[in-house]
Short mmCIF file of C-alpha atoms and ligand atoms in Angstrom, two decimals:
data_model
loop_
_atom_site.label_atom_id
_atom_site.label_comp_id
_atom_site.label_asym_id
_atom_site.label_seq_id
_atom_site.Cartn_x
_atom_site.Cartn_y
_atom_site.Cartn_z
CA MET A 1 64.40 52.80 70.60
CA PRO A 2 62.60 50.92 73.47
CA SER A 3 58.80 51.16 73.27
CA ASP A 4 57.04 53.36 75.83
CA PRO A 5 54.59 51.20 77.89
CA THR A 6 52.40 54.27 78.59
CA ASN A 7 51.96 54.95 74.89
CA PRO A 8 50.10 52.11 73.08
CA SER A 9 51.12 53.38 69.62
CA SER A 10 54.83 53.10 70.44
CA GLY A 11 54.40 49.31 70.79
CA LEU A 12 52.75 49.26 67.36
CA ASP A 13 55.59 51.34 65.92
CA ALA A 14 58.10 48.87 67.34
CA ALA A 15 56.15 45.94 65.89
CA ALA A 16 55.96 47.68 62.49
CA ALA A 17 59.70 48.41 62.62
CA LEU A 18 60.39 44.75 63.44
CA LEU A 19 58.23 43.56 60.53
CA GLU A 20 60.00 45.99 58.20
CA TRP A 21 63.34 44.67 59.38
CA TYR A 22 62.22 41.07 58.80
CA ALA A 23 61.04 41.94 55.26
CA ALA A 24 64.31 43.72 54.49
CA THR A 25 66.28 40.63 55.55
CA GLY A 26 64.13 38.38 53.36
CA VAL A 27 61.98 36.90 56.14
CA ASP A 28 58.67 37.82 54.55
CA THR A 29 56.71 34.57 54.44
CA PRO A 30 54.90 33.22 57.52
CA LEU A 31 55.22 29.43 57.53
CA ALA A 32 53.30 28.69 60.73
CA GLU A 33 51.12 30.31 63.39
CA ALA A 34 53.92 30.61 65.93
CA PRO A 35 57.70 30.93 65.66
CA VAL A 36 59.78 27.82 66.34
CA ASP A 37 62.88 28.34 68.46
CA ARG A 38 65.35 25.97 66.78
CA PHE A 39 68.09 26.83 69.32
CA GLU A 40 65.82 25.73 72.16
CA GLU A 41 64.84 22.59 70.21
CA SER A 42 68.44 21.53 69.66
CA ALA A 43 69.36 22.31 73.29
CA LYS A 44 66.48 20.06 74.44
CA ALA A 45 67.49 17.28 72.05
CA LYS A 46 71.08 17.49 73.33
CA ALA A 47 69.93 17.38 76.96
CA ALA A 48 67.69 14.35 76.23
CA ALA A 49 70.59 12.55 74.51
CA GLU A 50 72.81 13.23 77.53
CA THR A 51 70.14 11.89 79.93
CA ARG A 52 69.82 8.73 77.82
CA ALA A 53 73.61 8.29 77.85
CA GLU A 54 73.69 8.67 81.65
CA ARG A 55 70.95 6.03 82.09
CA ARG A 56 72.74 3.50 79.87
CA PRO A 57 74.21 0.62 81.98
CA PRO A 58 78.01 0.50 82.23
CA PRO A 59 79.73 -1.91 79.79
CA PRO A 60 80.06 -5.45 81.18
CA GLN A 61 83.29 -6.16 83.07
CA ALA A 62 85.62 -8.75 81.57
CA GLY A 63 84.75 -12.19 82.89
CA ALA A 64 81.51 -11.04 84.50
CA GLY A 65 78.12 -12.33 83.37
CA ARG A 66 76.23 -9.97 81.12
CA PRO A 67 73.76 -7.94 83.21
CA LEU A 68 70.42 -7.40 81.53
CA PRO A 69 69.72 -3.72 80.94
CA PRO A 70 66.73 -2.31 82.80
CA ALA A 71 63.49 -3.05 80.94
CA THR A 72 62.87 0.66 80.34
CA ASP A 73 65.89 0.84 78.05
CA PHE A 74 64.12 -1.41 75.56
CA ALA A 75 61.34 1.12 75.16
CA PRO A 76 61.67 3.22 71.99
CA GLN A 77 63.19 6.60 72.81
CA ARG A 78 60.93 9.50 72.02
CA SER A 79 62.34 12.74 70.76
CA PRO A 80 61.24 15.80 72.76
CA ALA A 81 57.72 16.87 71.94
CA ARG A 82 57.54 19.49 69.20
CA PRO A 83 54.84 22.10 69.19
CA VAL A 84 52.34 21.44 66.40
CA VAL A 85 51.77 24.79 64.81
CA ALA A 86 50.93 24.44 61.13
CA THR A 87 47.21 24.88 60.47
CA GLY A 88 47.01 24.82 56.66
CA PRO A 89 48.04 22.08 54.26
CA THR A 90 51.33 20.57 55.37
CA ALA A 91 54.44 20.05 53.31
CA GLN A 92 54.89 16.60 51.79
CA LEU A 93 58.23 15.07 50.98
CA PRO A 94 58.26 14.94 47.19
CA THR A 95 59.11 11.61 45.67
CA GLU A 96 60.03 10.30 42.27
CA SER A 97 56.32 9.68 41.73
CA THR A 98 55.66 13.43 42.10
CA VAL A 99 58.08 14.05 39.25
CA MET A 100 56.30 11.37 37.23
CA GLN A 101 52.94 13.01 37.98
CA ALA A 102 54.34 16.35 36.79
CA ARG A 103 55.65 14.69 33.64
CA ALA A 104 52.31 13.04 32.88
CA ALA A 105 50.38 16.27 33.55
CA ALA A 106 52.73 18.32 31.39
CA GLN A 107 52.55 15.84 28.52
CA SER A 108 48.77 15.86 28.60
CA ALA A 109 48.61 19.60 27.86
CA THR A 110 47.97 20.33 24.21
CA THR A 111 47.72 24.12 24.51
CA LEU A 112 49.37 26.79 26.60
CA ASP A 113 46.07 27.51 28.38
CA GLU A 114 45.72 23.84 29.29
CA LEU A 115 49.28 23.81 30.62
CA ARG A 116 48.67 26.96 32.67
CA ALA A 117 45.52 25.40 34.20
CA LEU A 118 47.37 22.14 34.96
CA ILE A 119 50.21 23.94 36.71
CA HIS A 120 47.70 26.06 38.66
CA GLY A 121 46.01 22.89 39.88
CA PHE A 122 49.21 20.95 40.58
CA ASP A 123 49.86 20.42 44.30
CA GLY A 124 53.07 18.37 44.11
CA CYS A 125 55.52 21.21 44.70
CA ASN A 126 55.96 22.45 48.27
CA LEU A 127 56.76 25.96 47.06
CA LYS A 128 53.09 26.39 46.22
CA LEU A 129 52.24 26.26 49.94
CA THR A 130 54.05 29.51 50.67
CA ALA A 131 53.59 31.34 47.36
CA LYS A 132 50.78 33.82 46.79
CA ASN A 133 50.54 33.15 43.06
CA THR A 134 51.57 30.74 40.35
CA VAL A 135 53.84 32.64 37.97
CA PHE A 136 53.33 31.00 34.58
CA GLY A 137 54.65 33.28 31.84
CA ASP A 138 54.19 36.61 30.15
CA GLY A 139 54.42 37.98 26.65
CA ASN A 140 53.36 37.04 23.16
CA PRO A 141 53.13 33.23 22.91
CA ALA A 142 53.72 33.46 19.15
CA SER A 143 57.19 34.96 19.73
CA LYS A 144 60.32 33.53 18.19
CA LEU A 145 62.27 34.70 21.25
CA MET A 146 61.72 33.05 24.64
CA LEU A 147 63.63 34.16 27.75
CA ILE A 148 63.83 31.86 30.76
CA GLY A 149 64.78 32.95 34.28
CA GLU A 150 65.12 31.00 37.49
CA ALA A 151 62.21 31.61 39.87
CA PRO A 152 59.78 34.38 40.80
CA GLY A 153 60.84 36.86 43.47
CA ARG A 154 58.68 38.91 45.80
CA ASP A 155 57.24 41.31 43.19
CA GLU A 156 56.54 38.50 40.73
CA ASP A 157 54.80 36.48 43.47
CA ILE A 158 52.55 39.43 44.27
CA GLU A 159 51.68 40.20 40.64
CA GLY A 160 51.70 36.64 39.30
CA ARG A 161 53.90 37.66 36.33
CA PRO A 162 57.60 36.95 35.72
CA PHE A 163 60.24 39.70 35.81
CA VAL A 164 58.18 42.65 37.03
CA GLY A 165 60.58 43.86 39.76
CA ARG A 166 63.78 45.86 39.32
CA SER A 167 65.57 43.15 37.37
CA GLY A 168 62.49 42.79 35.14
CA GLN A 169 62.57 46.50 34.39
CA LEU A 170 66.20 46.18 33.32
CA LEU A 171 65.29 43.16 31.21
CA ASP A 172 62.52 45.15 29.50
CA ARG A 173 64.99 47.97 28.72
CA MET A 174 67.51 45.49 27.28
CA LEU A 175 64.84 43.90 25.11
CA ASN A 176 63.60 47.29 23.93
CA ALA A 177 67.15 48.23 22.98
CA ILE A 178 67.23 45.40 20.41
CA GLY A 179 63.69 46.07 19.18
CA TYR A 180 61.92 43.41 21.25
CA SER A 181 59.31 43.58 24.01
CA ARG A 182 57.08 41.18 25.92
CA ASN A 183 54.00 42.98 24.57
CA HIS A 184 55.01 42.40 21.03
CA ASN A 185 57.61 39.76 20.11
CA ALA A 186 59.10 38.15 23.24
CA TYR A 187 57.85 35.60 25.76
CA ILE A 188 59.22 35.28 29.31
CA ALA A 189 58.97 32.39 31.80
CA ASN A 190 60.90 30.80 34.68
CA VAL A 191 62.05 27.26 35.44
CA ILE A 192 60.21 27.46 38.79
CA TYR A 193 56.55 28.51 38.96
CA TRP A 194 56.33 29.49 42.64
CA ARG A 195 58.45 31.86 44.67
CA PRO A 196 60.88 30.04 46.99
CA PRO A 197 60.36 31.53 50.50
CA GLY A 198 62.79 34.33 51.28
CA ASN A 199 64.13 34.02 47.68
CA ARG A 200 66.23 31.00 48.63
CA ASP A 201 67.63 28.87 45.81
CA PRO A 202 65.17 26.23 44.63
CA SER A 203 66.19 22.72 45.66
CA ASP A 204 67.10 20.04 43.11
CA VAL A 205 63.80 18.30 43.85
CA GLU A 206 61.81 21.49 43.20
CA VAL A 207 63.67 21.93 39.92
CA ALA A 208 63.00 18.29 38.99
CA ILE A 209 59.28 18.73 39.67
CA CYS A 210 58.94 21.94 37.64
CA ARG A 211 61.19 20.80 34.80
CA PRO A 212 58.60 18.79 32.82
CA PHE A 213 56.27 21.79 32.88
CA ILE A 214 58.80 24.31 31.55
CA LEU A 215 59.96 21.81 28.91
CA ARG A 216 56.35 21.46 27.73
CA GLN A 217 55.93 25.24 27.85
CA ILE A 218 58.95 25.57 25.53
CA GLU A 219 57.50 22.97 23.15
CA LEU A 220 54.17 24.80 23.05
CA ILE A 221 55.75 28.22 22.48
CA ASP A 222 58.13 26.68 19.93
CA PRO A 223 60.64 29.56 19.90
CA ALA A 224 63.44 29.94 17.34
CA LEU A 225 65.74 30.97 20.18
CA ILE A 226 65.81 30.55 23.96
CA VAL A 227 67.84 32.99 26.04
CA PHE A 228 68.72 31.61 29.48
CA LEU A 229 68.94 34.39 32.06
CA GLY A 230 71.72 33.25 34.39
CA ALA A 231 73.39 29.92 35.00
CA GLN A 232 70.54 28.31 36.94
CA PRO A 233 68.02 27.95 34.10
CA ALA A 234 70.80 26.81 31.74
CA LYS A 235 71.93 24.15 34.23
CA ALA A 236 68.39 23.05 35.06
CA LEU A 237 67.42 22.54 31.43
CA LEU A 238 70.64 21.63 29.64
CA GLY A 239 72.10 19.30 32.29
CA GLY A 240 75.32 17.52 31.26
CA GLU A 241 78.50 19.64 31.13
CA ALA A 242 76.57 22.88 31.72
CA VAL A 243 75.89 21.82 35.31
CA LYS A 244 79.58 22.12 36.19
CA GLN A 245 80.13 25.53 34.63
CA GLY A 246 79.68 29.05 35.90
CA ILE A 247 77.82 31.71 33.94
CA ASN A 248 81.07 33.38 32.87
CA LYS A 249 81.94 30.22 30.93
CA LEU A 250 78.42 29.53 29.69
CA ARG A 251 77.35 32.98 28.52
CA GLY A 252 77.48 33.81 24.84
CA ARG A 253 78.01 30.14 23.87
CA TRP A 254 75.47 28.49 21.62
CA CYS A 255 73.75 25.49 23.16
CA GLU A 256 71.05 23.08 22.08
CA LEU A 257 68.16 21.82 24.11
CA GLU A 258 66.45 18.70 22.80
CA ILE A 259 62.81 18.18 23.71
CA GLY A 260 60.77 15.33 22.24
CA GLY A 261 63.16 14.94 19.31
CA LYS A 262 63.20 18.65 18.46
CA ARG A 263 66.33 20.76 18.96
CA PHE A 264 66.01 24.29 20.25
CA LYS A 265 68.86 26.79 19.92
CA ALA A 266 69.74 28.44 23.22
CA LEU A 267 72.06 31.21 24.34
CA PRO A 268 72.85 31.74 28.03
CA THR A 269 73.55 35.26 29.25
CA PHE A 270 73.79 37.06 32.58
CA HIS A 271 70.75 37.37 34.82
CA PRO A 272 69.55 41.00 34.97
CA ALA A 273 69.72 40.94 38.80
CA TYR A 274 73.44 40.13 38.46
CA LEU A 275 73.82 43.00 35.98
CA LEU A 276 72.24 45.37 38.52
CA ARG A 277 74.88 44.33 41.03
CA THR A 278 77.73 44.13 38.49
CA PRO A 279 77.13 46.82 35.85
CA ILE A 280 80.54 46.21 34.26
CA LYS A 281 79.10 42.96 32.86
CA LYS A 282 76.42 44.82 30.91
CA ARG A 283 78.79 45.12 27.96
CA GLU A 284 78.95 41.32 27.54
CA ALA A 285 75.20 40.98 28.05
CA TRP A 286 74.67 43.61 25.39
CA ARG A 287 76.81 41.55 23.01
CA ASP A 288 74.63 38.49 23.76
CA PHE A 289 71.45 40.42 23.09
CA LEU A 290 72.83 41.70 19.76
CA THR A 291 73.82 38.13 18.84
CA ALA A 292 70.28 37.00 19.64
CA LYS A 293 68.82 39.76 17.47
CA LEU A 294 71.13 38.88 14.54
CA PHE A 295 70.22 35.21 14.84
CA LEU A 296 66.50 35.93 14.84
CA GLU A 297 66.71 38.40 11.99
CA ASN A 298 68.82 36.06 9.86
CA GLY A 299 66.01 33.50 9.91
CA GLY A 300 67.59 31.39 12.64
CA THR A 301 71.08 31.04 11.21
CA LEU A 302 74.07 31.48 13.47
CA PRO A 303 75.87 34.80 13.10
CA PRO A 304 79.66 34.52 12.69
CA ALA A 305 81.42 34.21 16.06
N1 URA B 1 64.33 36.57 38.75
C1 URA B 1 63.97 35.51 38.01
O1 URA B 1 64.79 34.64 37.72
N2 URA B 1 62.71 35.45 37.60
C2 URA B 1 61.79 36.39 37.86
O2 URA B 1 60.66 36.27 37.44
C3 URA B 1 62.21 37.49 38.63
C4 URA B 1 63.48 37.56 39.08
#
């Protein structure tokens, strides 16, 4: 409904409705002080390129001497001015050295608390610029069962704990159904420690930067079994053949993750957010959770297939 200019609160209502709509479509993270009109930017860049093309001298005629282009054409071409809007720390392009820094920091942690503090203080991942919190992990660190998801979402970013939204509630119910819980005998973490804006997929570089930290976190927890929640954590940590496969192929298949010479047993299953959207898959996830329980209760021996 158009806002009524004679009623100041109707403008506020319209603004609130617009914000709600943005949040519902996933646009819930301000990146700069003012919006950037990318359509206008590309239209300007196109117009500038056309002007440059028009000013270029015609190609020399056959047999004619080569005319020198006007001196101005030697000047470097500037792209159209962009408004400078960011006021806080600006994003850096991560490099291989950022991954090496992450690796060195992760290796230097000898306890989980040290690792948590190092990740909190680590500024090499751009995702930290837009996240409200670092989401490290939750649960009993002495657990034999460790579950690993992909990245925090909106609720996790606000609370600073993994899997606290709707999919986390489903995960808690699934764990409870096999006699496990994060308060007692399970530990939960993600490959990525900061929420990607708008819940986009983390980039390969972001995964590469966070990877040494989650690998160290696994070493420090030292679980008997890792359950990967969805294909992304399995791909990010297993690499190799797993990278090419979808979760339907990966789930329920025993895998091994080697870290610093130690082999960890791992079992990929469906992500609870996928199960919320596709409840028919809960039956297979249930089978995976029962397999995990049997494995843990048989002292870490594989149950028959
Ligand atoms: N999805 C994830 O992969 N991790 C969370 O913490 C929440 C949702």
